[in-house]
Amino acid sequence: MARNDMKDPETADLLGLHTAWRDVVGTERTTAAEVAEKAKDHTNLMQALSAIGCVERGQIVNTKRLGKYLGTVTDRRLNGLRIQRLADRSGAGVWRLAGTEVGGNGGFGGMDPSPTREGVDVSSCMGDQQPTHESHESPPSAGAAAAIASACEACGATAWWEETAPGVWACKACKAPIGAGYAAGAAEGEV
């Protein structure tokens, strides 16, 4: 959605939050209190929080209000970005901006060193390296590790990323999830 196509102020405000969050916080896991702390040093983030009604007199971010707001916009996609709710940390919601990778100018694309379903040999271009799958936060569970070592059952792709929570992985091509449920099924011999 192009910025000038937005006639809804709430959508424009959310896009402003996504943009400021991307610039200041990136894709790291964070709480509303941590976002509020970072806003003290980043005017663009403070302005975005103010636009969504989470800043009180004296430039103080109301973290409870911010947490409630984030809950109402969880997984709403704008320009390829969305705010995800992850597991709680000591009773506080943990959030992450997900979607399009943060940073860089796009470059020229490069190549995917993962072997394809057709079994293309990539060893000639990889030297001694073995194909790997990305991990943004934590290593996969035993069940997920078995799954990401093979092709996606839904589309046949072989590239994966950690999508929603530790141990829950998704296919890069079709976004099909694997992880906690897959690991349980693998342990019971259902896979």
PDB file of C-alpha atoms in Angstrom:
ATOM      1  CA  MET A   1       0.000   0.000   0.000  1.00  0.00           C
ATOM      2  CA  ALA A   2       1.533   3.282  -1.032  1.00  0.00           C
ATOM      3  CA  ARG A   3       1.825   5.967   1.598  1.00  0.00           C
ATOM      4  CA  ASN A   4      -0.316   8.457  -0.373  1.00  0.00           C
ATOM      5  CA  ASP A   5      -3.073   5.836  -0.856  1.00  0.00           C
ATOM      6  CA  MET A   6      -3.779   5.818   2.886  1.00  0.00           C
ATOM      7  CA  LYS A   7      -6.895   7.772   3.677  1.00  0.00           C
ATOM      8  CA  ASP A   8      -7.328   6.098   7.072  1.00  0.00           C
ATOM      9  CA  PRO A   9      -5.352   7.989   9.771  1.00  0.00           C
ATOM     10  CA  GLU A  10      -5.092   4.841  11.934  1.00  0.00           C
ATOM     11  CA  THR A  11      -3.403   2.979   9.086  1.00  0.00           C
ATOM     12  CA  ALA A  12      -1.027   5.884   8.517  1.00  0.00           C
ATOM     13  CA  ASP A  13      -0.218   5.966  12.251  1.00  0.00           C
ATOM     14  CA  LEU A  14       0.466   2.218  12.288  1.00  0.00           C
ATOM     15  CA  LEU A  15       2.721   2.563   9.253  1.00  0.00           C
ATOM     16  CA  GLY A  16       4.559   5.352  11.089  1.00  0.00           C
ATOM     17  CA  LEU A  17       5.018   3.035  14.080  1.00  0.00           C
ATOM     18  CA  HIS A  18       6.261   0.195  11.840  1.00  0.00           C
ATOM     19  CA  THR A  19       8.771   2.539  10.208  1.00  0.00           C
ATOM     20  CA  ALA A  20      10.077   4.028  13.468  1.00  0.00           C
ATOM     21  CA  TRP A  21      10.167   0.579  15.138  1.00  0.00           C
ATOM     22  CA  ARG A  22      12.152  -0.814  12.186  1.00  0.00           C
ATOM     23  CA  ASP A  23      14.621   2.077  12.323  1.00  0.00           C
ATOM     24  CA  VAL A  24      15.148   2.001  16.103  1.00  0.00           C
ATOM     25  CA  VAL A  25      14.367  -1.505  17.378  1.00  0.00           C
ATOM     26  CA  GLY A  26      14.769  -3.599  14.230  1.00  0.00           C
ATOM     27  CA  THR A  27      13.543  -7.189  14.500  1.00  0.00           C
ATOM     28  CA  GLU A  28      14.810  -7.875  18.014  1.00  0.00           C
ATOM     29  CA  ARG A  29      12.412  -9.236  20.628  1.00  0.00           C
ATOM     30  CA  THR A  30      11.323  -6.485  22.989  1.00  0.00           C
ATOM     31  CA  THR A  31       8.734  -5.426  25.560  1.00  0.00           C
ATOM     32  CA  ALA A  32       6.601  -2.279  25.578  1.00  0.00           C
ATOM     33  CA  ALA A  33       8.777  -0.950  28.423  1.00  0.00           C
ATOM     34  CA  GLU A  34      11.933  -1.457  26.347  1.00  0.00           C
ATOM     35  CA  VAL A  35      10.327   0.324  23.374  1.00  0.00           C
ATOM     36  CA  ALA A  36       9.375   3.210  25.699  1.00  0.00           C
ATOM     37  CA  GLU A  37      12.958   3.419  26.962  1.00  0.00           C
ATOM     38  CA  LYS A  38      14.354   3.563  23.413  1.00  0.00           C
ATOM     39  CA  ALA A  39      11.807   6.245  22.465  1.00  0.00           C
ATOM     40  CA  LYS A  40      13.460   8.625  24.966  1.00  0.00           C
ATOM     41  CA  ASP A  41      16.503   8.821  22.673  1.00  0.00           C
ATOM     42  CA  HIS A  42      14.724   8.574  19.292  1.00  0.00           C
ATOM     43  CA  THR A  43      12.367  11.392  18.340  1.00  0.00           C
ATOM     44  CA  ASN A  44      10.857   9.490  15.408  1.00  0.00           C
ATOM     45  CA  LEU A  45       9.803   6.608  17.673  1.00  0.00           C
ATOM     46  CA  MET A  46       8.434   9.006  20.317  1.00  0.00           C
ATOM     47  CA  GLN A  47       6.398  10.802  17.627  1.00  0.00           C
ATOM     48  CA  ALA A  48       5.023   7.500  16.311  1.00  0.00           C
ATOM     49  CA  LEU A  49       4.029   6.440  19.842  1.00  0.00           C
ATOM     50  CA  SER A  50       2.400   9.837  20.385  1.00  0.00           C
ATOM     51  CA  ALA A  51       0.420   9.486  17.137  1.00  0.00           C
ATOM     52  CA  ILE A  52      -1.118   6.217  18.369  1.00  0.00           C
ATOM     53  CA  GLY A  53      -2.038   7.774  21.725  1.00  0.00           C
ATOM     54  CA  CYS A  54       0.553   6.127  23.953  1.00  0.00           C
ATOM     55  CA  VAL A  55       2.439   9.246  25.114  1.00  0.00           C
ATOM     56  CA  GLU A  56       1.244  11.268  28.085  1.00  0.00           C
ATOM     57  CA  ARG A  57       2.231  14.704  29.340  1.00  0.00           C
ATOM     58  CA  GLY A  58       5.954  15.204  29.675  1.00  0.00           C
ATOM     59  CA  GLN A  59       6.851  12.729  26.915  1.00  0.00           C
ATOM     60  CA  ILE A  60       6.142   9.701  29.113  1.00  0.00           C
ATOM     61  CA  VAL A  61       5.121   6.538  27.267  1.00  0.00           C
ATOM     62  CA  ASN A  62       2.218   4.680  28.877  1.00  0.00           C
ATOM     63  CA  THR A  63       3.507   1.118  28.492  1.00  0.00           C
ATOM     64  CA  LYS A  64       0.184  -0.518  29.448  1.00  0.00           C
ATOM     65  CA  ARG A  65      -1.585   1.482  26.750  1.00  0.00           C
ATOM     66  CA  LEU A  66       1.184   0.612  24.286  1.00  0.00           C
ATOM     67  CA  GLY A  67       0.867  -3.100  25.103  1.00  0.00           C
ATOM     68  CA  LYS A  68      -2.909  -2.963  24.587  1.00  0.00           C
ATOM     69  CA  TYR A  69      -2.466  -1.108  21.293  1.00  0.00           C
ATOM     70  CA  LEU A  70       0.083  -3.649  20.072  1.00  0.00           C
ATOM     71  CA  GLY A  71      -2.422  -6.381  20.919  1.00  0.00           C
ATOM     72  CA  THR A  72      -5.019  -4.746  18.660  1.00  0.00           C
ATOM     73  CA  VAL A  73      -2.655  -4.502  15.677  1.00  0.00           C
ATOM     74  CA  THR A  74      -0.858  -7.833  16.094  1.00  0.00           C
ATOM     75  CA  ASP A  75      -0.173  -9.462  12.713  1.00  0.00           C
ATOM     76  CA  ARG A  76      -1.714  -6.589  10.723  1.00  0.00           C
ATOM     77  CA  ARG A  77       0.496  -6.320   7.616  1.00  0.00           C
ATOM     78  CA  LEU A  78       1.502  -3.000   6.095  1.00  0.00           C
ATOM     79  CA  ASN A  79       4.175  -2.774   3.406  1.00  0.00           C
ATOM     80  CA  GLY A  80       5.346  -6.304   4.241  1.00  0.00           C
ATOM     81  CA  LEU A  81       5.786  -5.609   7.973  1.00  0.00           C
ATOM     82  CA  ARG A  82       3.762  -6.740  10.970  1.00  0.00           C
ATOM     83  CA  ILE A  83       4.111  -6.721  14.737  1.00  0.00           C
ATOM     84  CA  GLN A  84       4.088 -10.197  16.259  1.00  0.00           C
ATOM     85  CA  ARG A  85       3.335 -11.164  19.834  1.00  0.00           C
ATOM     86  CA  LEU A  86       5.732 -13.759  21.159  1.00  0.00           C
ATOM     87  CA  ALA A  87       5.802 -15.538  24.514  1.00  0.00           C
ATOM     88  CA  ASP A  88       5.549 -13.366  27.625  1.00  0.00           C
ATOM     89  CA  ARG A  89       8.665 -12.456  29.617  1.00  0.00           C
ATOM     90  CA  SER A  90       8.016 -12.170  33.377  1.00  0.00           C
ATOM     91  CA  GLY A  91       4.374 -11.304  32.736  1.00  0.00           C
ATOM     92  CA  ALA A  92       5.123  -8.670  30.082  1.00  0.00           C
ATOM     93  CA  GLY A  93       4.230  -9.194  26.428  1.00  0.00           C
ATOM     94  CA  VAL A  94       7.173  -9.706  24.103  1.00  0.00           C
ATOM     95  CA  TRP A  95       6.866  -8.204  20.640  1.00  0.00           C
ATOM     96  CA  ARG A  96       8.830  -8.295  17.410  1.00  0.00           C
ATOM     97  CA  LEU A  97       8.566  -6.544  14.056  1.00  0.00           C
ATOM     98  CA  ALA A  98       8.506  -9.263  11.414  1.00  0.00           C
ATOM     99  CA  GLY A  99       8.258  -9.507   7.682  1.00  0.00           C
ATOM    100  CA  THR A 100      10.606  -7.919   5.215  1.00  0.00           C
ATOM    101  CA  GLU A 101      14.179  -8.131   6.434  1.00  0.00           C
ATOM    102  CA  VAL A 102      15.392  -4.958   8.083  1.00  0.00           C
ATOM    103  CA  GLY A 103      18.374  -3.075   6.694  1.00  0.00           C
ATOM    104  CA  GLY A 104      20.285  -2.910   3.469  1.00  0.00           C
ATOM    105  CA  ASN A 105      19.192  -1.612   0.103  1.00  0.00           C
ATOM    106  CA  GLY A 106      18.205  -4.930  -1.393  1.00  0.00           C
ATOM    107  CA  GLY A 107      21.468  -5.610  -3.175  1.00  0.00           C
ATOM    108  CA  PHE A 108      21.431  -7.826  -6.239  1.00  0.00           C
ATOM    109  CA  GLY A 109      19.730 -10.864  -4.694  1.00  0.00           C
ATOM    110  CA  GLY A 110      22.554 -13.383  -4.537  1.00  0.00           C
ATOM    111  CA  MET A 111      21.781 -17.105  -4.424  1.00  0.00           C
ATOM    112  CA  ASP A 112      20.260 -19.628  -2.072  1.00  0.00           C
ATOM    113  CA  PRO A 113      22.910 -22.232  -1.191  1.00  0.00           C
ATOM    114  CA  SER A 114      20.250 -24.743  -0.075  1.00  0.00           C
ATOM    115  CA  PRO A 115      19.958 -27.869  -2.201  1.00  0.00           C
ATOM    116  CA  THR A 116      16.711 -28.059  -4.158  1.00  0.00           C
ATOM    117  CA  ARG A 117      14.192 -30.851  -4.235  1.00  0.00           C
ATOM    118  CA  GLU A 118      15.629 -31.951  -7.584  1.00  0.00           C
ATOM    119  CA  GLY A 119      18.959 -32.608  -5.839  1.00  0.00           C
ATOM    120  CA  VAL A 120      21.130 -29.998  -7.539  1.00  0.00           C
ATOM    121  CA  ASP A 121      24.720 -30.385  -6.355  1.00  0.00           C
ATOM    122  CA  VAL A 122      25.858 -27.058  -4.914  1.00  0.00           C
ATOM    123  CA  SER A 123      29.175 -28.355  -3.566  1.00  0.00           C
ATOM    124  CA  SER A 124      31.119 -26.924  -6.510  1.00  0.00           C
ATOM    125  CA  CYS A 125      30.162 -23.370  -5.562  1.00  0.00           C
ATOM    126  CA  MET A 126      30.264 -23.789  -1.783  1.00  0.00           C
ATOM    127  CA  GLY A 127      33.742 -25.206  -1.245  1.00  0.00           C
ATOM    128  CA  ASP A 128      33.935 -27.013   2.105  1.00  0.00           C
ATOM    129  CA  GLN A 129      30.797 -25.355   3.499  1.00  0.00           C
ATOM    130  CA  GLN A 130      27.632 -27.351   4.025  1.00  0.00           C
ATOM    131  CA  PRO A 131      24.193 -25.922   3.190  1.00  0.00           C
ATOM    132  CA  THR A 132      22.632 -24.339   6.245  1.00  0.00           C
ATOM    133  CA  HIS A 133      19.266 -22.977   7.251  1.00  0.00           C
ATOM    134  CA  GLU A 134      18.936 -19.553   8.879  1.00  0.00           C
ATOM    135  CA  SER A 135      18.358 -19.185  12.592  1.00  0.00           C
ATOM    136  CA  HIS A 136      17.479 -15.716  13.807  1.00  0.00           C
ATOM    137  CA  GLU A 137      17.114 -16.547  17.471  1.00  0.00           C
ATOM    138  CA  SER A 138      17.665 -20.134  18.603  1.00  0.00           C
ATOM    139  CA  PRO A 139      18.623 -23.533  17.203  1.00  0.00           C
ATOM    140  CA  PRO A 140      15.728 -25.736  16.078  1.00  0.00           C
ATOM    141  CA  SER A 141      14.210 -28.424  18.286  1.00  0.00           C
ATOM    142  CA  ALA A 142      15.047 -32.030  17.418  1.00  0.00           C
ATOM    143  CA  GLY A 143      11.761 -32.416  15.507  1.00  0.00           C
ATOM    144  CA  ALA A 144      12.151 -29.115  13.683  1.00  0.00           C
ATOM    145  CA  ALA A 145      15.785 -29.956  12.864  1.00  0.00           C
ATOM    146  CA  ALA A 146      14.623 -33.177  11.208  1.00  0.00           C
ATOM    147  CA  ALA A 147      11.966 -31.259   9.281  1.00  0.00           C
ATOM    148  CA  ILE A 148      14.219 -28.447   8.062  1.00  0.00           C
ATOM    149  CA  ALA A 149      16.764 -30.982   6.865  1.00  0.00           C
ATOM    150  CA  SER A 150      14.168 -32.053   4.282  1.00  0.00           C
ATOM    151  CA  ALA A 151      11.894 -30.319   1.795  1.00  0.00           C
ATOM    152  CA  CYS A 152       8.666 -28.582   2.824  1.00  0.00           C
ATOM    153  CA  GLU A 153       5.747 -31.010   2.572  1.00  0.00           C
ATOM    154  CA  ALA A 154       3.505 -28.239   1.235  1.00  0.00           C
ATOM    155  CA  CYS A 155       5.636 -26.833  -1.605  1.00  0.00           C
ATOM    156  CA  GLY A 156       8.961 -28.684  -1.742  1.00  0.00           C
ATOM    157  CA  ALA A 157      11.177 -25.701  -0.830  1.00  0.00           C
ATOM    158  CA  THR A 158      14.186 -26.266   1.430  1.00  0.00           C
ATOM    159  CA  ALA A 159      14.753 -22.836   2.978  1.00  0.00           C
ATOM    160  CA  TRP A 160      13.326 -22.155   6.463  1.00  0.00           C
ATOM    161  CA  TRP A 161      13.286 -19.389   9.053  1.00  0.00           C
ATOM    162  CA  GLU A 162      12.193 -19.096  12.675  1.00  0.00           C
ATOM    163  CA  GLU A 163       8.875 -17.338  12.358  1.00  0.00           C
ATOM    164  CA  THR A 164       6.710 -16.941  15.444  1.00  0.00           C
ATOM    165  CA  ALA A 165       8.367 -18.351  18.545  1.00  0.00           C
ATOM    166  CA  PRO A 166      11.383 -20.410  19.572  1.00  0.00           C
ATOM    167  CA  GLY A 167      11.120 -23.810  17.944  1.00  0.00           C
ATOM    168  CA  VAL A 168       8.424 -22.799  15.458  1.00  0.00           C
ATOM    169  CA  TRP A 169       9.888 -22.604  11.962  1.00  0.00           C
ATOM    170  CA  ALA A 170       8.237 -21.652   8.668  1.00  0.00           C
ATOM    171  CA  CYS A 171       8.952 -22.361   5.009  1.00  0.00           C
ATOM    172  CA  LYS A 172      10.413 -19.289   3.289  1.00  0.00           C
ATOM    173  CA  ALA A 173       8.456 -20.003   0.093  1.00  0.00           C
ATOM    174  CA  CYS A 174       4.927 -20.830   1.300  1.00  0.00           C
ATOM    175  CA  LYS A 175       5.131 -19.852   5.022  1.00  0.00           C
ATOM    176  CA  ALA A 176       3.923 -23.320   6.126  1.00  0.00           C
ATOM    177  CA  PRO A 177       4.784 -23.700   9.850  1.00  0.00           C
ATOM    178  CA  ILE A 178       6.660 -26.548  11.464  1.00  0.00           C
ATOM    179  CA  GLY A 179       7.930 -26.749  15.001  1.00  0.00           C
ATOM    180  CA  ALA A 180       6.345 -27.587  18.335  1.00  0.00           C
ATOM    181  CA  GLY A 181       3.540 -29.690  16.821  1.00  0.00           C
ATOM    182  CA  TYR A 182       5.886 -31.232  14.295  1.00  0.00           C
ATOM    183  CA  ALA A 183       8.376 -32.088  17.024  1.00  0.00           C
ATOM    184  CA  ALA A 184       5.648 -33.826  19.062  1.00  0.00           C
ATOM    185  CA  GLY A 185       4.547 -35.804  15.990  1.00  0.00           C
ATOM    186  CA  ALA A 186       8.126 -36.790  15.200  1.00  0.00           C
ATOM    187  CA  ALA A 187       8.622 -38.068  18.744  1.00  0.00           C
ATOM    188  CA  GLU A 188       5.533 -40.275  18.383  1.00  0.00           C
ATOM    189  CA  GLY A 189       6.645 -41.607  14.994  1.00  0.00           C
ATOM    190  CA  GLU A 190       3.902 -39.836  13.020  1.00  0.00           C
ATOM    191  CA  VAL A 191       6.297 -38.044  10.686  1.00  0.00           C
TER     192      VAL A 191
END
